Amino acid sequence: MRKKLVVIWVLAVLLILGYALKGDTNGKYNTSTLSQTISTEENITQTVGEKAPSITQVLVKLGSYESFCWSMKGTSLSVLSVPAESLKACINYSNGSALYWINTTDGRSFPYVVNSTSNDLDWSIITHTYSPELNIMNFLWWILENGNVTDVKRIGNHYAFHISLKYEEESNAGTIENPYLVRVIRMWNVTLIVTADGKPIGGHLVGRSHGPSNVVGANWFKEGNFTLLGEWRQ
């Protein structure tokens, strides 16, 4: 009983901290292609002792937004190559726009606006990226589709999904004259808090990358809490 109470307390603290792509041409997921993960959902039911939201329910919720906003605070965050301590961002697929309020690591604060008609390159990046700083919905979808749900806990009226993902990527470590490929290992551990019907509301993430020191972008670490803020009301 004591161990169970400690686990619940830790998850409750995590929830408080968290509050502060098979896509189409707009980077938005097509929920009609979702597949049921029956064995995983049976394990979820056994873990929480009752019927928790299924992974499919959460994926449907993630793919249902035409616009959304979120906030994030953490270490080693980056928004389009700008080092950030925290950010608040909104994306609207309907009118092709995005807005980021960035608080940098050197104390500056400024907005960054992206529009599909005037800056189609950045718009394409943020609507198809897996970066949690640039598009939290794409990131969460990608993690749930490709990662392993290792545990699900009930926290009051909400549920905490614990997801891990480890994979390898190939990267060029040579020169133009003498190119060669090396392997880079990426790892993510994510806690996603959802409502009883599968609506995501926030969570915590830890990401690591390990590779040769001579490969740009091969070695990094980032950690942060994120909160889903609902639709973008412009």
Coordinates of C-alpha atoms in Angstrom, one line a residue:
M1 CA 0.0 0.0 0.0
R2 CA 2.8 2.4 0.9
K3 CA 4.6 1.7 -2.4
K4 CA 1.4 2.4 -4.3
L5 CA 0.8 5.7 -2.5
V6 CA 4.4 6.8 -3.3
V7 CA 3.9 6.0 -7.0
I8 CA 0.6 7.9 -7.0
W9 CA 2.2 10.9 -5.2
V10 CA 5.1 11.0 -7.7
L11 CA 2.7 10.9 -10.7
A12 CA 0.6 13.7 -9.1
V13 CA 3.7 15.9 -8.7
L14 CA 4.5 15.2 -12.4
L15 CA 1.0 16.2 -13.4
I16 CA 1.3 19.5 -11.5
L17 CA 4.6 20.3 -13.2
G18 CA 3.2 19.5 -16.6
Y19 CA 0.4 22.1 -16.3
A20 CA 2.8 25.6 -15.8
L21 CA 2.9 11.4 -39.1
K22 CA 1.4 9.7 -41.7
G23 CA 0.0 13.1 -42.3
D24 CA -1.8 14.7 -45.2
T25 CA -0.4 17.7 -47.2
N26 CA -0.9 20.0 -44.1
G27 CA 0.9 17.6 -41.8
K28 CA -2.4 16.6 -40.1
Y29 CA -3.0 13.0 -39.4
N30 CA -5.6 10.9 -41.2
T31 CA -7.4 9.1 -38.4
S32 CA -9.2 6.8 -40.8
T33 CA -6.0 4.7 -41.0
L34 CA -5.7 4.0 -37.3
S35 CA -5.3 0.4 -36.3
Q36 CA -6.5 -1.2 -33.0
T37 CA -3.7 -2.2 -30.6
I38 CA -5.7 -4.9 -28.8
S39 CA -3.0 -6.7 -26.8
T40 CA -1.7 -3.3 -25.5
E41 CA -5.1 -2.1 -24.6
E42 CA -5.7 -5.4 -22.6
N43 CA -2.5 -4.8 -20.7
I44 CA -3.7 -1.2 -20.0
T45 CA -6.9 -2.5 -18.5
Q46 CA -5.1 -4.9 -16.3
T47 CA -2.7 -2.3 -15.1
V48 CA -5.3 0.3 -14.0
G49 CA -7.8 -2.3 -12.9
E50 CA -10.5 -0.9 -15.1
K51 CA -11.1 0.3 -18.6
A52 CA -8.7 3.1 -19.4
P53 CA -8.7 5.2 -22.6
S54 CA -7.3 3.1 -25.4
I55 CA -4.3 4.2 -27.5
T56 CA -6.6 4.5 -30.4
Q57 CA -8.9 6.9 -28.5
V58 CA -5.9 9.1 -27.7
L59 CA -4.7 9.0 -31.4
V60 CA -8.2 10.0 -32.6
K61 CA -8.2 13.0 -30.2
L62 CA -4.7 14.0 -31.3
G63 CA -5.8 14.0 -34.9
S64 CA -9.1 15.9 -34.4
Y65 CA -7.7 19.4 -33.9
E66 CA -7.8 22.0 -36.7
S67 CA -5.9 24.4 -34.4
F68 CA -4.2 24.0 -31.0
C69 CA -1.9 25.7 -28.6
W70 CA 0.6 24.4 -26.0
S71 CA 3.3 25.6 -23.6
M72 CA 6.6 24.0 -22.7
K73 CA 9.4 24.7 -20.3
G74 CA 12.6 22.8 -19.9
T75 CA 16.3 22.4 -20.7
S76 CA 18.0 22.4 -24.1
L77 CA 14.8 23.3 -26.0
S78 CA 15.1 24.8 -29.5
V79 CA 12.6 26.6 -31.8
L80 CA 13.9 26.7 -35.4
S81 CA 17.5 26.7 -34.1
V82 CA 16.8 29.3 -31.4
P83 CA 17.8 28.0 -28.0
A84 CA 14.7 28.4 -25.7
E85 CA 14.1 28.1 -22.0
S86 CA 10.3 28.1 -22.5
L87 CA 7.7 28.7 -25.2
K88 CA 4.1 29.0 -25.9
A89 CA 2.9 28.1 -29.4
C90 CA -0.2 27.8 -31.6
I91 CA -0.8 26.2 -35.0
N92 CA -3.9 26.6 -37.2
Y93 CA -4.1 24.2 -40.1
S94 CA -7.2 25.8 -41.5
N95 CA -5.6 29.2 -42.3
G96 CA -2.0 28.0 -42.5
S97 CA -0.5 30.0 -39.7
A98 CA 1.6 29.4 -36.6
L99 CA 2.8 31.6 -33.8
Y100 CA 5.6 31.0 -31.3
W101 CA 6.3 33.1 -28.2
I102 CA 9.9 32.3 -27.3
N103 CA 11.8 32.9 -24.1
T104 CA 15.5 32.3 -24.9
T105 CA 18.2 31.0 -22.7
D106 CA 19.9 34.4 -22.7
G107 CA 16.9 36.3 -21.4
R108 CA 15.3 37.6 -24.6
S109 CA 11.6 37.2 -25.4
F110 CA 10.0 37.6 -28.8
P111 CA 7.3 36.2 -31.1
Y112 CA 8.0 34.3 -34.3
V113 CA 5.2 34.1 -36.9
V114 CA 4.9 31.5 -39.7
N115 CA 2.5 31.8 -42.6
S116 CA 2.0 29.1 -45.3
T117 CA 1.7 31.8 -48.0
S118 CA 4.7 33.9 -47.1
N119 CA 7.0 31.3 -45.6
D120 CA 6.1 28.0 -47.0
L121 CA 9.4 26.4 -46.1
D122 CA 9.0 26.9 -42.3
W123 CA 5.3 26.0 -42.6
S124 CA 6.3 22.7 -44.2
I125 CA 8.8 22.0 -41.5
I126 CA 6.6 22.7 -38.5
T127 CA 3.6 20.7 -39.9
H128 CA 5.7 17.6 -40.7
T129 CA 8.2 17.6 -37.9
Y130 CA 8.4 15.3 -34.9
S131 CA 10.0 18.0 -32.8
P132 CA 7.9 18.6 -29.6
E133 CA 8.9 22.3 -29.5
L134 CA 7.6 22.9 -33.1
N135 CA 4.5 20.6 -33.1
I136 CA 3.5 18.9 -30.0
M137 CA 0.6 17.0 -31.6
N138 CA 2.8 15.5 -34.3
F139 CA 5.4 14.5 -31.6
L140 CA 2.8 12.8 -29.4
W141 CA 1.2 11.0 -32.3
W142 CA 4.6 9.7 -33.5
I143 CA 5.6 8.6 -30.0
L144 CA 2.3 6.6 -29.5
E145 CA 2.5 5.1 -33.0
N146 CA 6.1 4.0 -32.8
G147 CA 6.9 3.7 -29.1
N148 CA 6.0 1.1 -26.4
V149 CA 3.4 2.0 -23.7
T150 CA 5.2 0.5 -20.7
D151 CA 2.7 1.5 -18.0
V152 CA -0.6 3.3 -17.4
K153 CA -1.6 4.8 -14.1
R154 CA -4.8 6.4 -12.9
I155 CA -4.4 9.9 -11.3
G156 CA -7.8 11.0 -10.0
N157 CA -10.0 11.4 -13.1
H158 CA -7.0 11.3 -15.4
Y159 CA -4.6 8.7 -16.8
A160 CA -0.8 8.8 -17.2
F161 CA 0.6 6.9 -20.2
H162 CA 4.3 6.1 -19.9
I163 CA 5.8 5.6 -23.4
S164 CA 9.4 4.8 -24.4
L165 CA 11.0 4.8 -27.8
K166 CA 14.5 3.9 -29.0
Y167 CA 15.6 3.9 -32.6
E168 CA 18.7 4.4 -34.8
E169 CA 19.3 6.9 -37.6
E170 CA 22.1 7.0 -40.2
S171 CA 24.0 10.3 -40.5
N172 CA 26.8 11.4 -42.8
A173 CA 30.1 11.9 -40.9
G174 CA 32.4 12.3 -43.8
T175 CA 33.1 15.1 -46.3
I176 CA 31.7 15.7 -49.7
E177 CA 34.7 14.0 -51.2
N178 CA 34.8 11.1 -48.8
P179 CA 31.3 10.6 -47.3
Y180 CA 30.5 7.7 -44.9
L181 CA 27.5 6.9 -42.7
V182 CA 27.4 6.3 -39.0
R183 CA 24.6 5.3 -36.6
V184 CA 23.1 7.7 -34.1
I185 CA 20.9 6.3 -31.3
R186 CA 17.8 8.3 -30.2
M187 CA 15.8 7.7 -27.1
W188 CA 12.6 9.2 -25.7
N189 CA 10.7 8.7 -22.5
V190 CA 7.4 10.4 -22.3
T191 CA 4.6 10.6 -19.7
L192 CA 1.3 11.7 -21.3
I193 CA -1.6 12.7 -19.1
V194 CA -5.0 12.3 -20.7
T195 CA -8.7 12.6 -19.6
A196 CA -11.0 9.6 -19.2
D197 CA -12.1 9.9 -22.9
G198 CA -8.5 10.1 -24.2
K199 CA -8.0 13.9 -24.5
P200 CA -4.3 14.9 -24.0
I201 CA -3.8 17.6 -21.4
G202 CA -0.1 17.6 -20.6
G203 CA 2.9 15.7 -19.5
H204 CA 6.7 15.3 -19.3
L205 CA 9.3 14.3 -21.8
V206 CA 13.0 13.3 -21.8
G207 CA 15.0 12.9 -25.0
R208 CA 18.6 11.8 -25.6
S209 CA 20.8 11.3 -28.7
H210 CA 24.1 9.6 -28.8
G211 CA 26.5 9.4 -31.7
P212 CA 30.1 10.2 -32.9
S213 CA 31.4 13.5 -31.6
N214 CA 32.2 14.6 -35.2
V215 CA 28.6 14.4 -36.3
V216 CA 26.7 17.7 -36.0
G217 CA 23.5 17.3 -34.0
A218 CA 24.3 13.7 -33.0
N219 CA 24.6 14.3 -29.2
W220 CA 22.0 16.1 -27.2
F221 CA 19.7 15.9 -24.2
K222 CA 16.4 17.7 -23.6
E223 CA 13.8 17.5 -20.9
G224 CA 10.6 19.5 -20.4
N225 CA 7.1 19.7 -19.1
F226 CA 4.3 20.5 -21.6
T227 CA 0.7 21.6 -21.3
L228 CA -2.0 21.4 -24.0
L229 CA -4.0 24.7 -24.0
G230 CA -6.9 23.9 -26.3
E231 CA -7.8 25.5 -29.6
W232 CA -6.3 28.7 -31.0
R233 CA -8.9 31.4 -30.6
Q234 CA -7.7 34.1 -33.0

